[in-house]
């Protein structure tokens, strides 16, 4: 969410009515999340000036660990230097820390491509935004889910009940520090996640939603205490319920 919101902001800055705007003091502390959108807190160090040049050799974009040769345009300006400076700063301050860690395994190659392409400045801001929007579409639609055996049939579903929330086993990247609370596309994906975790014996799809509209599923290591709830369904592994009265 943070990276996509940042890319949308940089897209606007690259195509603003004032021309391409560069953030000269590009640091994480210069940004804040407001209602799910990333905002710049200080525009004092923003500039529309692009580096003047006479030849391509005048247009090297230097960073502490990398340098990029750019073209000198016919009007004597280094082509796209403001956009590229913003984008590489987004890569080194945000993308490298946030992109690799919490996506479903099937989506990580797409994010790795974005990371590599922005780190080498092979993508401009237009291509970067398009790539992010593709990943978001795959994520929200569930199209990233690989065809696999249906696992939900291995679970007993108890309609009209929910579980008592409490501390349980931890997992990464959980939305709760008390237990294992993960975003899922469907109960079928939740069953696959539960099967992949040795501690998991049951799960419930909660009424809570993430910023993408996906529900959160709570995974538990034991047979849960149940509370009547007409809108809820608890899923329990058949192996866990074997020999026990539900």
mmCIF file of C-alpha atoms in Angstrom:
data_model
loop_
_atom_site.group_PDB
_atom_site.id
_atom_site.type_symbol
_atom_site.label_atom_id
_atom_site.label_comp_id
_atom_site.label_asym_id
_atom_site.label_seq_id
_atom_site.Cartn_x
_atom_site.Cartn_y
_atom_site.Cartn_z
ATOM 1 C CA UNK A 1 0.000 0.000 0.000
ATOM 2 C CA UNK A 2 2.781 2.422 0.913
ATOM 3 C CA UNK A 3 4.820 1.685 -2.224
ATOM 4 C CA UNK A 4 1.837 1.926 -4.588
ATOM 5 C CA UNK A 5 0.724 5.196 -2.995
ATOM 6 C CA UNK A 6 4.263 6.559 -3.327
ATOM 7 C CA UNK A 7 4.408 5.592 -7.013
ATOM 8 C CA UNK A 8 1.087 7.359 -7.652
ATOM 9 C CA UNK A 9 2.490 10.463 -5.948
ATOM 10 C CA UNK A 10 5.690 10.348 -8.013
ATOM 11 C CA UNK A 11 3.611 9.861 -11.183
ATOM 12 C CA UNK A 12 1.778 13.089 -10.362
ATOM 13 C CA UNK A 13 5.031 14.934 -9.660
ATOM 14 C CA UNK A 14 6.492 13.748 -12.985
ATOM 15 C CA UNK A 15 3.446 15.035 -14.903
ATOM 16 C CA UNK A 16 2.458 18.042 -12.784
ATOM 17 C CA UNK A 17 1.159 21.272 -14.359
ATOM 18 C CA UNK A 18 4.419 22.926 -13.242
ATOM 19 C CA UNK A 19 6.546 20.359 -15.040
ATOM 20 C CA UNK A 20 8.538 17.486 -13.586
ATOM 21 C CA UNK A 21 9.093 18.086 -9.858
ATOM 22 C CA UNK A 22 12.019 16.591 -7.944
ATOM 23 C CA UNK A 23 12.106 16.141 -4.158
ATOM 24 C CA UNK A 24 15.615 17.226 -3.228
ATOM 25 C CA UNK A 25 15.362 16.049 0.395
ATOM 26 C CA UNK A 26 13.870 12.621 -0.264
ATOM 27 C CA UNK A 27 13.694 10.870 3.120
ATOM 28 C CA UNK A 28 11.040 8.638 4.719
ATOM 29 C CA UNK A 29 10.487 11.302 7.371
ATOM 30 C CA UNK A 30 9.208 13.652 4.633
ATOM 31 C CA UNK A 31 6.123 11.481 4.097
ATOM 32 C CA UNK A 32 3.028 10.641 6.109
ATOM 33 C CA UNK A 33 0.039 8.343 5.511
ATOM 34 C CA UNK A 34 -3.347 10.125 5.485
ATOM 35 C CA UNK A 35 -6.468 7.986 4.953
ATOM 36 C CA UNK A 36 -4.391 5.322 3.215
ATOM 37 C CA UNK A 37 -2.571 7.749 0.905
ATOM 38 C CA UNK A 38 1.043 8.876 1.149
ATOM 39 C CA UNK A 39 1.493 12.654 1.386
ATOM 40 C CA UNK A 40 4.578 14.879 1.291
ATOM 41 C CA UNK A 41 4.849 16.885 4.509
ATOM 42 C CA UNK A 42 7.344 19.481 3.285
ATOM 43 C CA UNK A 43 7.600 20.907 -0.244
ATOM 44 C CA UNK A 44 10.298 23.477 0.610
ATOM 45 C CA UNK A 45 12.926 21.273 -1.041
ATOM 46 C CA UNK A 46 10.915 20.540 -4.186
ATOM 47 C CA UNK A 47 12.157 21.921 -7.500
ATOM 48 C CA UNK A 48 11.090 22.018 -11.161
ATOM 49 C CA UNK A 49 14.589 22.889 -12.334
ATOM 50 C CA UNK A 50 16.243 20.243 -14.509
ATOM 51 C CA UNK A 51 20.004 20.056 -14.875
ATOM 52 C CA UNK A 52 21.330 22.009 -17.862
ATOM 53 C CA UNK A 53 23.791 20.327 -20.203
ATOM 54 C CA UNK A 54 25.779 20.684 -23.397
ATOM 55 C CA UNK A 55 26.479 16.990 -23.963
ATOM 56 C CA UNK A 56 25.556 13.598 -22.545
ATOM 57 C CA UNK A 57 28.609 13.565 -20.302
ATOM 58 C CA UNK A 58 27.073 16.458 -18.349
ATOM 59 C CA UNK A 59 24.118 14.267 -17.385
ATOM 60 C CA UNK A 60 25.381 11.654 -14.944
ATOM 61 C CA UNK A 61 22.933 10.980 -12.119
ATOM 62 C CA UNK A 62 25.045 10.131 -9.062
ATOM 63 C CA UNK A 63 24.004 8.265 -5.925
ATOM 64 C CA UNK A 64 26.258 6.935 -3.124
ATOM 65 C CA UNK A 65 26.362 3.407 -4.594
ATOM 66 C CA UNK A 66 25.367 3.879 -8.253
ATOM 67 C CA UNK A 67 25.660 6.276 -11.173
ATOM 68 C CA UNK A 68 23.415 6.486 -14.239
ATOM 69 C CA UNK A 69 24.310 8.106 -17.580
ATOM 70 C CA UNK A 70 21.447 10.179 -19.015
ATOM 71 C CA UNK A 71 20.897 11.939 -22.336
ATOM 72 C CA UNK A 72 21.241 15.655 -22.976
ATOM 73 C CA UNK A 73 18.164 16.846 -24.844
ATOM 74 C CA UNK A 74 18.051 19.218 -27.818
ATOM 75 C CA UNK A 75 17.003 22.051 -25.494
ATOM 76 C CA UNK A 76 20.036 21.528 -23.259
ATOM 77 C CA UNK A 77 18.372 19.703 -20.339
ATOM 78 C CA UNK A 78 19.182 16.295 -18.900
ATOM 79 C CA UNK A 79 16.242 14.164 -20.008
ATOM 80 C CA UNK A 80 14.023 12.886 -17.193
ATOM 81 C CA UNK A 81 16.553 13.589 -14.467
ATOM 82 C CA UNK A 82 13.959 14.756 -11.915
ATOM 83 C CA UNK A 83 11.699 11.761 -12.492
ATOM 84 C CA UNK A 84 14.599 9.306 -12.344
ATOM 85 C CA UNK A 85 16.033 10.861 -9.184
ATOM 86 C CA UNK A 86 12.671 10.524 -7.408
ATOM 87 C CA UNK A 87 12.233 6.957 -8.625
ATOM 88 C CA UNK A 88 15.647 5.719 -7.553
ATOM 89 C CA UNK A 89 15.172 7.335 -4.131
ATOM 90 C CA UNK A 90 11.840 5.520 -3.859
ATOM 91 C CA UNK A 91 13.694 2.309 -4.678
ATOM 92 C CA UNK A 92 16.454 2.773 -2.103
ATOM 93 C CA UNK A 93 14.361 4.186 0.769
ATOM 94 C CA UNK A 94 11.089 2.295 0.326
ATOM 95 C CA UNK A 95 11.007 -0.520 -2.242
ATOM 96 C CA UNK A 96 14.079 -2.396 -0.981
ATOM 97 C CA UNK A 97 12.670 -2.538 2.553
ATOM 98 C CA UNK A 98 8.964 -3.079 1.889
ATOM 99 C CA UNK A 99 8.466 -5.010 -1.359
ATOM 100 C CA UNK A 100 10.243 -8.360 -0.807
ATOM 101 C CA UNK A 101 8.662 -9.453 2.447
ATOM 102 C CA UNK A 102 4.907 -9.833 2.729
ATOM 103 C CA UNK A 103 3.433 -10.732 -0.674
ATOM 104 C CA UNK A 104 2.028 -14.204 -1.433
ATOM 105 C CA UNK A 105 4.770 -16.412 -2.945
ATOM 106 C CA UNK A 106 3.180 -16.384 -6.428
ATOM 107 C CA UNK A 107 3.401 -12.577 -6.578
ATOM 108 C CA UNK A 108 6.979 -12.193 -5.352
ATOM 109 C CA UNK A 109 8.549 -12.633 -8.824
ATOM 110 C CA UNK A 110 6.481 -9.670 -10.088
ATOM 111 C CA UNK A 111 7.639 -7.518 -7.192
ATOM 112 C CA UNK A 112 11.208 -8.693 -7.701
ATOM 113 C CA UNK A 113 10.985 -7.530 -11.333
ATOM 114 C CA UNK A 114 9.808 -4.095 -10.171
ATOM 115 C CA UNK A 115 12.602 -3.953 -7.607
ATOM 116 C CA UNK A 116 15.298 -4.859 -10.142
ATOM 117 C CA UNK A 117 13.938 -2.595 -12.889
ATOM 118 C CA UNK A 118 13.697 0.478 -10.670
ATOM 119 C CA UNK A 119 17.054 -0.273 -9.047
ATOM 120 C CA UNK A 120 18.648 -0.174 -12.509
ATOM 121 C CA UNK A 121 16.358 2.649 -13.706
ATOM 122 C CA UNK A 122 15.174 0.480 -16.596
ATOM 123 C CA UNK A 123 11.624 1.510 -15.706
ATOM 124 C CA UNK A 124 10.389 5.086 -15.739
ATOM 125 C CA UNK A 125 7.529 6.182 -13.503
ATOM 126 C CA UNK A 126 4.877 5.270 -16.128
ATOM 127 C CA UNK A 127 6.132 1.685 -16.433
ATOM 128 C CA UNK A 128 6.510 1.391 -12.654
ATOM 129 C CA UNK A 129 2.929 2.480 -11.983
ATOM 130 C CA UNK A 130 1.638 0.095 -14.653
ATOM 131 C CA UNK A 131 3.596 -2.797 -13.091
ATOM 132 C CA UNK A 132 2.250 -2.020 -9.605
ATOM 133 C CA UNK A 133 -1.323 -1.831 -10.872
ATOM 134 C CA UNK A 134 -0.898 -5.231 -12.550
ATOM 135 C CA UNK A 135 0.241 -6.781 -9.258
ATOM 136 C CA UNK A 136 -2.644 -5.128 -7.408
ATOM 137 C CA UNK A 137 -5.139 -6.517 -9.937
ATOM 138 C CA UNK A 138 -3.717 -10.036 -9.575
ATOM 139 C CA UNK A 139 -3.810 -9.708 -5.789
ATOM 140 C CA UNK A 140 -7.381 -8.395 -5.502
ATOM 141 C CA UNK A 141 -8.824 -10.761 -8.110
ATOM 142 C CA UNK A 142 -7.124 -13.912 -6.813
ATOM 143 C CA UNK A 143 -5.730 -14.627 -10.293
ATOM 144 C CA UNK A 144 -2.316 -15.214 -8.726
ATOM 145 C CA UNK A 145 -3.572 -18.373 -7.024
ATOM 146 C CA UNK A 146 -2.083 -21.434 -8.646
ATOM 147 C CA UNK A 147 -4.280 -24.363 -9.533
ATOM 148 C CA UNK A 148 -3.957 -26.873 -6.741
ATOM 149 C CA UNK A 149 -6.010 -29.690 -5.163
ATOM 150 C CA UNK A 150 -9.071 -28.363 -3.332
ATOM 151 C CA UNK A 151 -8.177 -28.436 0.352
ATOM 152 C CA UNK A 152 -11.330 -27.009 1.896
ATOM 153 C CA UNK A 153 -12.945 -30.470 1.707
ATOM 154 C CA UNK A 154 -10.501 -31.526 4.436
ATOM 155 C CA UNK A 155 -12.279 -29.148 6.840
ATOM 156 C CA UNK A 156 -15.568 -29.305 8.711
ATOM 157 C CA UNK A 157 -17.467 -26.031 8.387
ATOM 158 C CA UNK A 158 -19.578 -24.902 11.342
ATOM 159 C CA UNK A 159 -21.960 -22.214 10.181
ATOM 160 C CA UNK A 160 -23.458 -19.798 12.670
ATOM 161 C CA UNK A 161 -20.444 -19.708 14.975
ATOM 162 C CA UNK A 162 -17.340 -17.644 15.515
ATOM 163 C CA UNK A 163 -14.337 -18.163 17.757
ATOM 164 C CA UNK A 164 -13.274 -16.388 20.902
ATOM 165 C CA UNK A 165 -10.404 -14.062 20.042
ATOM 166 C CA UNK A 166 -7.313 -14.519 22.146
ATOM 167 C CA UNK A 167 -3.582 -15.067 22.092
ATOM 168 C CA UNK A 168 -2.419 -17.951 19.894
ATOM 169 C CA UNK A 169 0.569 -18.983 17.768
ATOM 170 C CA UNK A 170 2.327 -16.261 15.782
ATOM 171 C CA UNK A 171 2.967 -16.154 12.049
ATOM 172 C CA UNK A 172 4.429 -13.729 9.530
ATOM 173 C CA UNK A 173 3.177 -11.302 8.280
ATOM 174 C CA UNK A 174 0.327 -11.225 10.803
ATOM 175 C CA UNK A 175 -2.013 -8.262 11.165
ATOM 176 C CA UNK A 176 -2.135 -9.013 14.910
ATOM 177 C CA UNK A 177 0.729 -9.403 17.371
ATOM 178 C CA UNK A 178 -1.433 -11.752 19.476
ATOM 179 C CA UNK A 179 -1.799 -14.486 16.887
ATOM 180 C CA UNK A 180 -1.897 -15.418 13.213
ATOM 181 C CA UNK A 181 -4.193 -13.041 11.292
ATOM 182 C CA UNK A 182 -3.625 -13.015 7.525
ATOM 183 C CA UNK A 183 -5.241 -11.551 4.430
ATOM 184 C CA UNK A 184 -6.822 -14.159 2.135
ATOM 185 C CA UNK A 185 -8.754 -14.153 -1.119
ATOM 186 C CA UNK A 186 -11.115 -16.961 -0.107
ATOM 187 C CA UNK A 187 -11.732 -19.780 2.347
ATOM 188 C CA UNK A 188 -9.941 -22.090 -0.092
ATOM 189 C CA UNK A 189 -6.756 -20.013 0.143
ATOM 190 C CA UNK A 190 -7.133 -19.933 3.932
ATOM 191 C CA UNK A 191 -7.328 -23.745 3.935
ATOM 192 C CA UNK A 192 -4.098 -23.920 1.932
ATOM 193 C CA UNK A 193 -2.392 -21.578 4.413
ATOM 194 C CA UNK A 194 -3.665 -23.590 7.387
ATOM 195 C CA UNK A 195 -2.373 -26.808 5.789
ATOM 196 C CA UNK A 196 1.047 -25.219 5.323
ATOM 197 C CA UNK A 197 1.372 -24.351 9.028
ATOM 198 C CA UNK A 198 1.968 -27.274 11.359
ATOM 199 C CA UNK A 199 0.345 -25.502 14.332
ATOM 200 C CA UNK A 200 -2.892 -24.657 12.529
ATOM 201 C CA UNK A 201 -5.985 -26.714 13.398
ATOM 202 C CA UNK A 202 -8.789 -24.286 12.544
ATOM 203 C CA UNK A 203 -9.530 -20.895 11.041
ATOM 204 C CA UNK A 204 -12.303 -18.369 10.636
ATOM 205 C CA UNK A 205 -12.823 -15.752 7.944
ATOM 206 C CA UNK A 206 -13.450 -12.572 9.920
ATOM 207 C CA UNK A 207 -15.632 -9.615 8.941
ATOM 208 C CA UNK A 208 -12.579 -7.346 8.863
ATOM 209 C CA UNK A 209 -11.170 -6.215 5.516
ATOM 210 C CA UNK A 210 -7.808 -4.867 4.368
ATOM 211 C CA UNK A 211 -7.326 -1.764 2.204
ATOM 212 C CA UNK A 212 -7.726 -3.953 -0.903
ATOM 213 C CA UNK A 213 -11.084 -5.300 0.275
ATOM 214 C CA UNK A 214 -9.707 -8.765 1.078
ATOM 215 C CA UNK A 215 -10.969 -10.427 4.296
ATOM 216 C CA UNK A 216 -8.714 -11.309 7.207
ATOM 217 C CA UNK A 217 -8.566 -14.920 8.357
ATOM 218 C CA UNK A 218 -7.670 -15.892 11.920
ATOM 219 C CA UNK A 219 -5.708 -19.156 12.248
ATOM 220 C CA UNK A 220 -5.670 -21.128 15.502
ATOM 221 C CA UNK A 221 -3.688 -24.007 16.933
ATOM 222 C CA UNK A 222 -6.428 -25.727 18.903
ATOM 223 C CA UNK A 223 -10.109 -26.508 18.745
ATOM 224 C CA UNK A 224 -11.659 -23.137 19.513
ATOM 225 C CA UNK A 225 -14.308 -22.048 21.964
ATOM 226 C CA UNK A 226 -17.341 -21.171 19.859
ATOM 227 C CA UNK A 227 -19.793 -18.309 20.153
ATOM 228 C CA UNK A 228 -23.076 -18.178 18.205
ATOM 229 C CA UNK A 229 -22.881 -15.739 15.300
ATOM 230 C CA UNK A 230 -25.323 -16.014 12.406
ATOM 231 C CA UNK A 231 -22.888 -14.369 9.949
ATOM 232 C CA UNK A 232 -19.788 -16.445 10.716
ATOM 233 C CA UNK A 233 -18.323 -19.817 9.721
ATOM 234 C CA UNK A 234 -15.600 -21.753 11.553
ATOM 235 C CA UNK A 235 -13.460 -24.242 9.618
ATOM 236 C CA UNK A 236 -11.877 -27.119 11.568
ATOM 237 C CA UNK A 237 -9.492 -29.743 10.208
ATOM 238 C CA UNK A 238 -11.178 -33.121 10.023
ATOM 239 C CA UNK A 239 -8.037 -34.697 11.459
ATOM 240 C CA UNK A 240 -8.216 -32.364 14.454
ATOM 241 C CA UNK A 241 -11.896 -33.112 15.105
ATOM 242 C CA UNK A 242 -11.535 -36.866 14.725
ATOM 243 C CA UNK A 243 -12.743 -38.630 17.825
ATOM 244 C CA UNK A 244 -13.892 -35.377 19.435
ATOM 245 C CA UNK A 245 -17.442 -34.195 19.830
ATOM 246 C CA UNK A 246 -18.150 -30.836 18.214
#
